[in-house]
PDB file of C-alpha atoms in Angstrom:
ATOM      1  CA  LEU A   1    -102.551 -41.193 -58.387  1.00 79.00           C
ATOM      2  CA  PHE A   2    -101.550 -38.466 -55.087  1.00 86.00           C
ATOM      3  CA  THR A   3    -105.991 -37.310 -55.595  1.00 91.00           C
ATOM      4  CA  LEU A   4    -107.376 -40.483 -55.521  1.00 91.00           C
ATOM      5  CA  ILE A   5    -105.149 -41.532 -52.144  1.00 93.00           C
ATOM      6  CA  LEU A   6    -105.566 -37.772 -50.293  1.00 93.00           C
ATOM      7  CA  THR A   7    -109.085 -38.224 -50.913  1.00 94.00           C
ATOM      8  CA  VAL A   8    -108.942 -42.660 -49.855  1.00 93.00           C
ATOM      9  CA  PHE A   9    -107.673 -40.980 -46.978  1.00 93.00           C
ATOM     10  CA  ILE A  10    -110.276 -37.563 -46.430  1.00 94.00           C
ATOM     11  CA  ILE A  11    -112.875 -39.976 -46.589  1.00 94.00           C
ATOM     12  CA  HIS A  12    -112.258 -42.109 -44.480  1.00 93.00           C
ATOM     13  CA  SER A  13    -111.428 -39.596 -41.949  1.00 92.00           C
ATOM     14  CA  VAL A  14    -115.136 -37.885 -42.231  1.00 92.00           C
ATOM     15  CA  GLN A  15    -116.452 -41.957 -41.871  1.00 91.00           C
ATOM     16  CA  GLY A  16    -114.570 -42.291 -38.979  1.00 85.00           C
ATOM     17  CA  ILE A  17    -115.792 -39.369 -37.732  1.00 84.00           C
ATOM     18  CA  LEU A  18    -119.988 -39.865 -37.749  1.00 87.00           C
ATOM     19  CA  GLN A  19    -119.144 -43.439 -36.454  1.00 83.00           C
ATOM     20  CA  ASP A  20    -118.125 -41.542 -33.220  1.00 77.00           C
ATOM     21  CA  SER A  21    -120.692 -38.951 -33.557  1.00 77.00           C
ATOM     22  CA  PHE A  22    -123.407 -41.930 -34.062  1.00 78.00           C
ATOM     23  CA  ARG A  23    -121.954 -43.500 -30.867  1.00 75.00           C
ATOM     24  CA  ILE A  24    -122.224 -40.912 -28.666  1.00 70.00           C
ATOM     25  CA  ILE A  25    -125.704 -40.156 -30.223  1.00 70.00           C
ATOM     26  CA  THR A  26    -127.121 -43.351 -29.367  1.00 69.00           C
ATOM     27  CA  GLY A  27    -125.146 -43.431 -26.298  1.00 66.00           C
ATOM     28  CA  GLU A  28    -122.639 -46.401 -27.022  1.00 71.00           C
ATOM     29  CA  THR A  29    -120.109 -44.655 -25.352  1.00 69.00           C
ATOM     30  CA  LEU A  30    -121.849 -44.353 -21.800  1.00 78.00           C
ATOM     31  CA  ASP A  31    -120.170 -46.893 -19.806  1.00 83.00           C
ATOM     32  CA  TYR A  32    -122.913 -48.111 -17.146  1.00 88.00           C
ATOM     33  CA  LYS A  33    -120.562 -50.278 -14.825  1.00 91.00           C
ATOM     34  CA  ALA A  34    -118.239 -47.804 -14.309  1.00 90.00           C
ATOM     35  CA  SER A  35    -121.272 -45.180 -13.599  1.00 91.00           C
ATOM     36  CA  LEU A  36    -122.348 -47.270 -10.700  1.00 93.00           C
ATOM     37  CA  LEU A  37    -118.970 -47.544  -9.276  1.00 93.00           C
ATOM     38  CA  ILE A  38    -118.501 -43.983  -9.424  1.00 94.00           C
ATOM     39  CA  MET A  39    -121.737 -43.496  -8.522  1.00 94.00           C
ATOM     40  CA  ASN A  40    -121.403 -46.169  -5.307  1.00 94.00           C
ATOM     41  CA  ASN A  41    -117.964 -45.212  -4.617  1.00 93.00           C
ATOM     42  CA  ILE A  42    -119.274 -40.740  -3.968  1.00 94.00           C
ATOM     43  CA  GLN A  43    -122.349 -41.544  -2.457  1.00 94.00           C
ATOM     44  CA  ASP A  44    -120.781 -40.918   1.195  1.00 93.00           C
ATOM     45  CA  LEU A  45    -119.018 -37.794   0.859  1.00 92.00           C
ATOM     46  CA  VAL A  46    -121.572 -35.940  -0.979  1.00 93.00           C
ATOM     47  CA  SER A  47    -124.278 -37.457   1.752  1.00 92.00           C
ATOM     48  CA  ARG A  48    -122.389 -35.866   4.489  1.00 92.00           C
ATOM     49  CA  SER A  49    -122.379 -32.879   2.547  1.00 89.00           C
ATOM     50  CA  GLY A  50    -125.878 -32.126   3.020  1.00 87.00           C
ATOM     51  CA  GLY A  51    -125.876 -32.980  -0.823  1.00 90.00           C
ATOM     52  CA  ALA A  52    -127.529 -35.388  -3.336  1.00 92.00           C
ATOM     53  CA  ILE A  53    -126.658 -36.602  -6.176  1.00 94.00           C
ATOM     54  CA  LYS A  54    -128.250 -36.315  -9.012  1.00 94.00           C
ATOM     55  CA  SER A  55    -126.617 -37.750 -11.873  1.00 94.00           C
ATOM     56  CA  VAL A  56    -122.884 -39.744 -12.731  1.00 94.00           C
ATOM     57  CA  GLU A  57    -121.974 -40.505 -16.716  1.00 92.00           C
ATOM     58  CA  ALA A  58    -118.712 -42.383 -17.447  1.00 92.00           C
ATOM     59  CA  ARG A  59    -117.858 -42.106 -21.465  1.00 89.00           C
ATOM     60  CA  ARG A  60    -115.092 -43.670 -22.721  1.00 85.00           C
ATOM     61  CA  LEU A  61    -112.942 -42.009 -24.891  1.00 80.00           C
ATOM     62  CA  SER A  62    -110.958 -44.787 -26.791  1.00 76.00           C
ATOM     63  CA  SER A  63    -109.122 -46.777 -23.651  1.00 82.00           C
ATOM     64  CA  PHE A  64    -109.584 -43.280 -20.684  1.00 87.00           C
ATOM     65  CA  TYR A  65    -113.215 -42.606 -19.703  1.00 90.00           C
ATOM     66  CA  VAL A  66    -114.564 -38.483 -19.524  1.00 91.00           C
ATOM     67  CA  VAL A  67    -116.434 -38.700 -16.053  1.00 94.00           C
ATOM     68  CA  ASN A  68    -119.137 -35.846 -15.597  1.00 95.00           C
ATOM     69  CA  ILE A  69    -120.625 -36.212 -12.163  1.00 96.00           C
ATOM     70  CA  ASP A  70    -124.018 -33.866 -11.133  1.00 96.00           C
ATOM     71  CA  VAL A  71    -125.295 -32.834  -8.222  1.00 95.00           C
ATOM     72  CA  TYR A  72    -127.537 -31.140  -5.645  1.00 94.00           C
ATOM     73  CA  LEU A  73    -126.186 -29.140  -2.797  1.00 92.00           C
ATOM     74  CA  ASP A  74    -128.303 -27.046  -0.380  1.00 88.00           C
ATOM     75  CA  PRO A  75    -128.548 -23.496  -2.070  1.00 85.00           C
ATOM     76  CA  GLU A  76    -126.964 -22.259   1.161  1.00 86.00           C
ATOM     77  CA  THR A  77    -124.320 -23.920   0.387  1.00 88.00           C
ATOM     78  CA  THR A  78    -120.174 -21.743   1.093  1.00 91.00           C
ATOM     79  CA  LEU A  79    -118.108 -21.502  -2.151  1.00 92.00           C
ATOM     80  CA  ARG A  80    -115.605 -23.424   0.364  1.00 95.00           C
ATOM     81  CA  GLU A  81    -117.241 -26.242   0.426  1.00 94.00           C
ATOM     82  CA  ALA A  82    -118.749 -26.775  -2.168  1.00 94.00           C
ATOM     83  CA  TYR A  83    -115.003 -26.896  -3.933  1.00 95.00           C
ATOM     84  CA  LYS A  84    -113.884 -28.568  -1.080  1.00 95.00           C
ATOM     85  CA  LEU A  85    -115.888 -30.748  -1.936  1.00 95.00           C
ATOM     86  CA  ARG A  86    -115.584 -30.852  -5.642  1.00 96.00           C
ATOM     87  CA  ARG A  87    -111.816 -31.850  -4.619  1.00 96.00           C
ATOM     88  CA  LYS A  88    -112.525 -34.730  -2.633  1.00 95.00           C
ATOM     89  CA  ILE A  89    -115.051 -36.446  -5.268  1.00 95.00           C
ATOM     90  CA  VAL A  90    -111.973 -36.207  -8.439  1.00 95.00           C
ATOM     91  CA  LYS A  91    -110.090 -37.409  -5.830  1.00 95.00           C
ATOM     92  CA  ARG A  92    -111.676 -40.567  -5.286  1.00 94.00           C
ATOM     93  CA  VAL A  93    -112.723 -40.673  -8.876  1.00 94.00           C
ATOM     94  CA  ALA A  94    -109.416 -40.569  -9.731  1.00 92.00           C
ATOM     95  CA  GLY A  95    -108.436 -42.917  -7.353  1.00 92.00           C
ATOM     96  CA  LEU A  96    -110.639 -45.589  -8.199  1.00 92.00           C
ATOM     97  CA  SER A  97    -108.689 -46.672 -11.308  1.00 89.00           C
ATOM     98  CA  ASP A  98    -106.522 -45.100 -14.171  1.00 89.00           C
ATOM     99  CA  THR A  99    -108.733 -44.235 -17.054  1.00 90.00           C
ATOM    100  CA  PHE A 100    -110.085 -42.341 -15.436  1.00 90.00           C
ATOM    101  CA  TYR A 101    -108.603 -39.224 -17.764  1.00 87.00           C
ATOM    102  CA  HIS A 102    -110.879 -35.908 -16.849  1.00 92.00           C
ATOM    103  CA  VAL A 103    -113.497 -35.597 -14.187  1.00 94.00           C
ATOM    104  CA  ASP A 104    -116.221 -32.619 -14.594  1.00 95.00           C
ATOM    105  CA  VAL A 105    -118.279 -31.685 -10.721  1.00 96.00           C
ATOM    106  CA  ARG A 106    -121.227 -29.969 -11.546  1.00 96.00           C
ATOM    107  CA  PHE A 107    -123.104 -28.584  -8.537  1.00 95.00           C
ATOM    108  CA  TYR A 108    -126.977 -27.795  -9.270  1.00 92.00           C
ATOM    109  CA  PRO A 109    -129.007 -26.373  -6.022  1.00 89.00           C
ATOM    110  CA  GLN A 110    -131.227 -28.424  -4.278  1.00 86.00           C
ATOM    111  CA  PRO A 111    -134.576 -28.787  -5.580  1.00 78.00           C
ATOM    112  CA  ALA A 112    -137.158 -26.833  -3.720  1.00 67.00           C
ATOM    113  CA  TYR A 113    -140.743 -26.822  -3.137  1.00 55.00           C
ATOM    114  CA  GLU A 114    -143.371 -25.266  -0.873  1.00 49.00           C
ATOM    115  CA  MET A 115    -145.950 -26.233   1.871  1.00 50.00           C
ATOM    116  CA  GLU A 116    -148.258 -24.582   4.249  1.00 51.00           C
ATOM    117  CA  SER A 117    -147.808 -25.326   7.842  1.00 52.00           C
ATOM    118  CA  LYS A 118    -150.261 -23.728  10.439  1.00 56.00           C
ATOM    119  CA  GLY A 119    -150.708 -21.124   7.834  1.00 55.00           C
ATOM    120  CA  ARG A 120    -147.530 -20.121   7.165  1.00 58.00           C
ATOM    121  CA  ALA A 121    -145.542 -21.048   3.693  1.00 54.00           C
ATOM    122  CA  LEU A 122    -142.480 -23.234   4.562  1.00 51.00           C
ATOM    123  CA  TYR A 123    -139.968 -23.366   2.333  1.00 54.00           C
ATOM    124  CA  TYR A 124    -137.658 -26.821   1.891  1.00 54.00           C
ATOM    125  CA  ALA A 125    -134.420 -27.078   0.441  1.00 54.00           C
ATOM    126  CA  GLY A 126    -133.665 -30.638   1.438  1.00 50.00           C
ATOM    127  CA  GLU A 127    -133.485 -30.882   5.108  1.00 49.00           C
ATOM    128  CA  ARG A 128    -133.923 -27.841   5.581  1.00 48.00           C
ATOM    129  CA  ALA A 129    -136.775 -25.396   6.657  1.00 47.00           C
ATOM    130  CA  ARG A 130    -137.239 -21.683   7.335  1.00 47.00           C
ATOM    131  CA  ARG A 131    -140.192 -19.105   6.590  1.00 46.00           C
ATOM    132  CA  ARG A 132    -140.546 -17.545   3.229  1.00 46.00           C
ATOM    133  CA  ARG A 133    -140.004 -13.804   2.958  1.00 46.00           C
TER     134      ARG A 133
END
């Protein structure tokens, strides 16, 4: 009898884990309204620092949210400025709702491209341009 009860419990637990994994893979845990709310609230912080928002994902875990924010920054931004921006973003997102349990902010260098201008190759990253060495 004990073995039967234990087997049923294990099967039930595995089923729950597989169900949660399937929800994560199919994107059912993403909350688009919360993601949009966060993006609209941090847009000014990021743009003032010369960056751009790459993506915002708010995933529901039971009654809480785990938030992932990806931000493009100028490659010449100092670590101090990046950490200050991260701290401001986390503070602002945590102030929006008590249900935002974990906020993860990742920085990426801004996409760059080259352009010929009057015979010289210029390297663009954001609004700054400099001659390529």
